Structure formats: structure tokens, C-alpha cells
PDB file as gemmi writes it, atoms N, CA and C in Angstrom:
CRYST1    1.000    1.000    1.000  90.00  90.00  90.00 P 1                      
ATOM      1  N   UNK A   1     -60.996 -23.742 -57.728  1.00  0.00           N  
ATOM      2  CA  UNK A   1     -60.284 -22.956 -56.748  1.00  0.00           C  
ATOM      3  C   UNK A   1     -61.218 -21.918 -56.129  1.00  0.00           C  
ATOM      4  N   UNK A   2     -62.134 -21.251 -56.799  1.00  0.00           N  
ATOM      5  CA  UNK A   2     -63.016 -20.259 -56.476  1.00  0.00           C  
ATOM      6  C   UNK A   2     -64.095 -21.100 -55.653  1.00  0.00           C  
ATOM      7  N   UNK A   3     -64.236 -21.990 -55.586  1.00  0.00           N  
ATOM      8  CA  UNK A   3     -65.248 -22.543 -55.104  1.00  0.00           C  
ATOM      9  C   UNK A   3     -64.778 -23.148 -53.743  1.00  0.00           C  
ATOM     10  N   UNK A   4     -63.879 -23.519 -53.035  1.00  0.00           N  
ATOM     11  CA  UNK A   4     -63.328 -24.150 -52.508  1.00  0.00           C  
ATOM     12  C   UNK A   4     -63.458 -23.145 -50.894  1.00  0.00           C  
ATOM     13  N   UNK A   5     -64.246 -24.380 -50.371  1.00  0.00           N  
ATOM     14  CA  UNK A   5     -64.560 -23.611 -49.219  1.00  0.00           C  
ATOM     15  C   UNK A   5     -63.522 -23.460 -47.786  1.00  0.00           C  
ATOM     16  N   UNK A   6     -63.404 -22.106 -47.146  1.00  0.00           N  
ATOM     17  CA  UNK A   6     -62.441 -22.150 -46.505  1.00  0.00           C  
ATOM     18  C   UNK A   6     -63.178 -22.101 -45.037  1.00  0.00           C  
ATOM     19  N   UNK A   7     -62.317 -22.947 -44.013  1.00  0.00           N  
ATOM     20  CA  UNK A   7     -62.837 -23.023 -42.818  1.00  0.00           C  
ATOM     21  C   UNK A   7     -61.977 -22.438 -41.734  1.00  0.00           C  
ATOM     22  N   UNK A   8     -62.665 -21.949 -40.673  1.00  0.00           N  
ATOM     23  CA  UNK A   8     -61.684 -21.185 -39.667  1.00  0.00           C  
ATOM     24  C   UNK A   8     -61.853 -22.251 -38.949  1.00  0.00           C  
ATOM     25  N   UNK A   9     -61.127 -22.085 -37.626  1.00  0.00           N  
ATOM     26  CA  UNK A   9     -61.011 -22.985 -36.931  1.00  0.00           C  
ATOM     27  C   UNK A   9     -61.298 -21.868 -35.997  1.00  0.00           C  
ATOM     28  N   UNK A  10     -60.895 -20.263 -35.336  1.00  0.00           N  
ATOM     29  CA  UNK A  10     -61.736 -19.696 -34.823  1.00  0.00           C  
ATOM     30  C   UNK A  10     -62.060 -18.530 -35.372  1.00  0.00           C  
ATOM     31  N   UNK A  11     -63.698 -18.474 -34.763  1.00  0.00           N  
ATOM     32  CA  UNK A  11     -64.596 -17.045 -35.683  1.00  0.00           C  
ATOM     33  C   UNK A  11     -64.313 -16.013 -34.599  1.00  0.00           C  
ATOM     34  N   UNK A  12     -65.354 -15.064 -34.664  1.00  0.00           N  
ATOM     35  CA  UNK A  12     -65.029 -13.510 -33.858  1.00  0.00           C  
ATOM     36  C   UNK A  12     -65.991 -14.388 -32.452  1.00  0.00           C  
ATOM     37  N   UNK A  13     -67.096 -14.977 -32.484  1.00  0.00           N  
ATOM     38  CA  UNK A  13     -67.709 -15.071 -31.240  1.00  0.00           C  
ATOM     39  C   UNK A  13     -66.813 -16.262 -30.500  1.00  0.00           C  
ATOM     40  N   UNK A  14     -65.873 -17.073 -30.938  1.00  0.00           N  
ATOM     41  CA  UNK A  14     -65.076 -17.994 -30.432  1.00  0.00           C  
ATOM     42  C   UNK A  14     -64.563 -17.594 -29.081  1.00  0.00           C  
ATOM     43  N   UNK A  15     -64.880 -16.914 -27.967  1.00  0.00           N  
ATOM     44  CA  UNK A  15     -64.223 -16.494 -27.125  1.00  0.00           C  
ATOM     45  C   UNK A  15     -63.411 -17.044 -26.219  1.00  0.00           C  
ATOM     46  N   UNK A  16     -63.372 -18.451 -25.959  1.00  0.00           N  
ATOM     47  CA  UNK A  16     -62.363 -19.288 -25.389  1.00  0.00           C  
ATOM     48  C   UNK A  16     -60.866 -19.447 -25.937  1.00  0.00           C  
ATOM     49  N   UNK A  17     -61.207 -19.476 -27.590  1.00  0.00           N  
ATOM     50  CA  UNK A  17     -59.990 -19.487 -27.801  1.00  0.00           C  
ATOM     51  C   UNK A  17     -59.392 -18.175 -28.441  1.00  0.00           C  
ATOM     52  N   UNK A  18     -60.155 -17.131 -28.135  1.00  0.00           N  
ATOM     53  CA  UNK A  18     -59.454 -15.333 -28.009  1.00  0.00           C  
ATOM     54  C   UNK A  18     -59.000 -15.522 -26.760  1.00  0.00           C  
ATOM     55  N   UNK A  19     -59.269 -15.720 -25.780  1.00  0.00           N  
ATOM     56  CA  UNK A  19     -58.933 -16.005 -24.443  1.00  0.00           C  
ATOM     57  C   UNK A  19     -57.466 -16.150 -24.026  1.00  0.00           C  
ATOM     58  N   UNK A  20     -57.709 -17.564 -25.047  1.00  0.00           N  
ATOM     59  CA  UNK A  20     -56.533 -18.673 -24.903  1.00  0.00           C  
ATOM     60  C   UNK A  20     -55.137 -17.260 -25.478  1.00  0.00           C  
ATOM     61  N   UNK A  21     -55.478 -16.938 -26.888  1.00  0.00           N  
ATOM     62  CA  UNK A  21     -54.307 -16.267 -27.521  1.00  0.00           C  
ATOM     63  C   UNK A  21     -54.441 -15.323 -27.182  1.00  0.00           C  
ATOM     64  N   UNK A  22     -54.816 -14.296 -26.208  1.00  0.00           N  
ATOM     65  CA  UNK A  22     -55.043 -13.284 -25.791  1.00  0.00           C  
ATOM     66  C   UNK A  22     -53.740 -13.225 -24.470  1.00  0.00           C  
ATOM     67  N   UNK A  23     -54.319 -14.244 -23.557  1.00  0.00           N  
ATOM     68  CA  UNK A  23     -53.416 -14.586 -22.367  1.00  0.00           C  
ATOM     69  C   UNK A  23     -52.224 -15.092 -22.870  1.00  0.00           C  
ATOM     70  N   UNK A  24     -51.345 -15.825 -24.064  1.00  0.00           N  
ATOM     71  CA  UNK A  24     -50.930 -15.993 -24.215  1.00  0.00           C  
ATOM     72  C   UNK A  24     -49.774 -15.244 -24.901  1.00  0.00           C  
ATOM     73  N   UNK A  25     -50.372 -13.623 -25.271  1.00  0.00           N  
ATOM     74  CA  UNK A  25     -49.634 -12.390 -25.791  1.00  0.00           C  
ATOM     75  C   UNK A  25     -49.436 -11.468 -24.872  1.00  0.00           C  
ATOM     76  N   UNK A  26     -50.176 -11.547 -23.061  1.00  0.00           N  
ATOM     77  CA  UNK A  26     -49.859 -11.008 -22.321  1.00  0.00           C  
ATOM     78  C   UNK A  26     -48.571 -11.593 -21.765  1.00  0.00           C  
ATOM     79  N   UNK A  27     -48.766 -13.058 -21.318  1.00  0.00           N  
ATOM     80  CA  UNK A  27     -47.588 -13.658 -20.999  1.00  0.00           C  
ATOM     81  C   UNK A  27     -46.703 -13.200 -21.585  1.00  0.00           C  
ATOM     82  N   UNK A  28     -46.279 -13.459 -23.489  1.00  0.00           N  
ATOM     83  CA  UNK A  28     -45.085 -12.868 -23.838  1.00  0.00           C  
ATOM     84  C   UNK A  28     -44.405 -11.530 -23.667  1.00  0.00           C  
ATOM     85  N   UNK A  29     -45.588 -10.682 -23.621  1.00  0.00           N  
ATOM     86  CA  UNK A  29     -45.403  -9.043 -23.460  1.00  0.00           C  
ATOM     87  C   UNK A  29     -44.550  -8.875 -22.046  1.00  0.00           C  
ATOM     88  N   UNK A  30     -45.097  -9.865 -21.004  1.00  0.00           N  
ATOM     89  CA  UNK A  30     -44.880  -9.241 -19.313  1.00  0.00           C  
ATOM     90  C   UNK A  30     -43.254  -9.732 -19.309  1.00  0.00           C  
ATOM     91  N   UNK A  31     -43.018 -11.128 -20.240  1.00  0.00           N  
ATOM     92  CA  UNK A  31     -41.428 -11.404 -20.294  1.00  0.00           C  
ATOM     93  C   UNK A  31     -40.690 -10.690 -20.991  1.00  0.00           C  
ATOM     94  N   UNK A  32     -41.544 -10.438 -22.315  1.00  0.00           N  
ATOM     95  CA  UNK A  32     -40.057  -9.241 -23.001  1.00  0.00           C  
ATOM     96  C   UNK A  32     -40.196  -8.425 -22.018  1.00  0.00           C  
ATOM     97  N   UNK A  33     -41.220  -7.061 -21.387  1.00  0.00           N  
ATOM     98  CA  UNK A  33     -40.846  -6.082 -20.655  1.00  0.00           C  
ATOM     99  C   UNK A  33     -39.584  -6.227 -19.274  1.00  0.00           C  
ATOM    100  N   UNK A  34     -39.680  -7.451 -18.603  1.00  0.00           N  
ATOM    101  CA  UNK A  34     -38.671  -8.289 -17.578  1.00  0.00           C  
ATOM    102  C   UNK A  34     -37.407  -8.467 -18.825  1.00  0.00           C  
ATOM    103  N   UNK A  35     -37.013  -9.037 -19.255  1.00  0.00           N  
ATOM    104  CA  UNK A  35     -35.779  -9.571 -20.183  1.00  0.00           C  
ATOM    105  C   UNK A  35     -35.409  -7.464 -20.734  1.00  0.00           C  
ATOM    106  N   UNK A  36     -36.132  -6.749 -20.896  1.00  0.00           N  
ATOM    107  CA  UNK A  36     -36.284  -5.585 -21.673  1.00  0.00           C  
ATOM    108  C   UNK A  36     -35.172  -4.732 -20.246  1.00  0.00           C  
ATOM    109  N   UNK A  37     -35.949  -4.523 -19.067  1.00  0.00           N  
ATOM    110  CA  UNK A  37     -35.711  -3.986 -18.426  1.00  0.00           C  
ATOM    111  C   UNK A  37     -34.633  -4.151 -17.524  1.00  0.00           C  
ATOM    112  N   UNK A  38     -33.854  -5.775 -17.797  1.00  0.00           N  
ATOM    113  CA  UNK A  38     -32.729  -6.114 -16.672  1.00  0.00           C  
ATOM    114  C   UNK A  38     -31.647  -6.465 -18.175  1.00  0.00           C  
ATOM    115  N   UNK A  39     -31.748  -6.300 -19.506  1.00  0.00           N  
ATOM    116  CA  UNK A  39     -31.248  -5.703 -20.047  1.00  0.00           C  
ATOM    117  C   UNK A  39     -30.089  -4.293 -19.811  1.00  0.00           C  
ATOM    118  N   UNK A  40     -31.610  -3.781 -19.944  1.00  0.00           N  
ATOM    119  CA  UNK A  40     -30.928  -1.678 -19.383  1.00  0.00           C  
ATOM    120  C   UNK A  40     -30.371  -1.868 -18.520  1.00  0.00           C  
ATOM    121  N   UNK A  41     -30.584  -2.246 -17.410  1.00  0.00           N  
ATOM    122  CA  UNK A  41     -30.868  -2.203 -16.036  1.00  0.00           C  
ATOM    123  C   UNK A  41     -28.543  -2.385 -16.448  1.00  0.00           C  
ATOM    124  N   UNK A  42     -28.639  -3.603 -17.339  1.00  0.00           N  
ATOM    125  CA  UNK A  42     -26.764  -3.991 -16.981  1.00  0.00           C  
ATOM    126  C   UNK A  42     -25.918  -2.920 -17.844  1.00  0.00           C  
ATOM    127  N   UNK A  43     -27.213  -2.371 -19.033  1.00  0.00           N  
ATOM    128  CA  UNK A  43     -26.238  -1.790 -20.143  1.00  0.00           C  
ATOM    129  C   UNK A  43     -26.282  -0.030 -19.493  1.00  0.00           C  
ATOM    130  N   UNK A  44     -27.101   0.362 -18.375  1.00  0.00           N  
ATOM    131  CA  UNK A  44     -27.190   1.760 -17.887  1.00  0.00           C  
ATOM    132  C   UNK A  44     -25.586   1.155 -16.741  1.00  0.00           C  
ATOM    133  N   UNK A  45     -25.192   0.029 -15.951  1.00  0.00           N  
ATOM    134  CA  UNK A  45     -24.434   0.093 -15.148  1.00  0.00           C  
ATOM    135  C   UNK A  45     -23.001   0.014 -15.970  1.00  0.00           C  
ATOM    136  N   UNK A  46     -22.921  -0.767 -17.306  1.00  0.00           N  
ATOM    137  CA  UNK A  46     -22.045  -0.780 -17.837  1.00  0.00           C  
ATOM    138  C   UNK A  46     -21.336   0.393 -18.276  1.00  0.00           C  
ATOM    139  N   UNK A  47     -22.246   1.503 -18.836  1.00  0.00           N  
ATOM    140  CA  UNK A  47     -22.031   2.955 -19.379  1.00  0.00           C  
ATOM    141  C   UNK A  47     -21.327   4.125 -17.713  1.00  0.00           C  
ATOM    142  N   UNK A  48     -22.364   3.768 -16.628  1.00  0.00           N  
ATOM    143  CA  UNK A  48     -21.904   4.644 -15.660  1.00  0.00           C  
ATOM    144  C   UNK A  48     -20.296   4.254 -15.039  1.00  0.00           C  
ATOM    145  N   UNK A  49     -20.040   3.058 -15.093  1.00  0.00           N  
ATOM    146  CA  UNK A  49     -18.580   3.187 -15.168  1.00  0.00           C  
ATOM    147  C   UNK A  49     -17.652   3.020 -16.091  1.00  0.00           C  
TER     148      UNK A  49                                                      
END                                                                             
């Protein structure tokens, strides 16, 4: 077990695929903030009346 060599599939200089999962945590971020904000957007109109 101690011996048993472990392999990454990506290292720190891998930069294509930091890239890849990089752009791929902006994408999610820019949709929760959209889904986040038209959220409020119904639960601020729901409260004012």
C-alpha cells in the first residue's frame, strides 16, 4: 500500500486543463449570480405588496 504509486491526471504546470476547470467555475458562478438575482428580484416584489 505504501508503495503504490499515485498518478494525477493534472499537475500545477497542466494549464489547459486549469483552463478547462477554471472556465468552467466561472460559467457556474455567472448562472448562480443570474438564478441568485431574479430570485430576489420576485421575493423583494412579493414582500412590497
Amino acid at each position: 500500500m505504501a508503495g503504490d504509486k499515485v498518478e494525477h491526471t493534472a499537475t500545477e504546470m497542466d494549464y489547459p486543463a486549469h483552463n478547462r476547470n477554471y472556465a468552467g467555475f466561472l460559467k457556474l458562478l455567472k448562472w448562480s449570480i443570474v438564478v441568485t438575482a431574479i430570485v430576489t428580484a420576485i421575493v423583494m416584489i412579493i414582500i412590497a405588496n
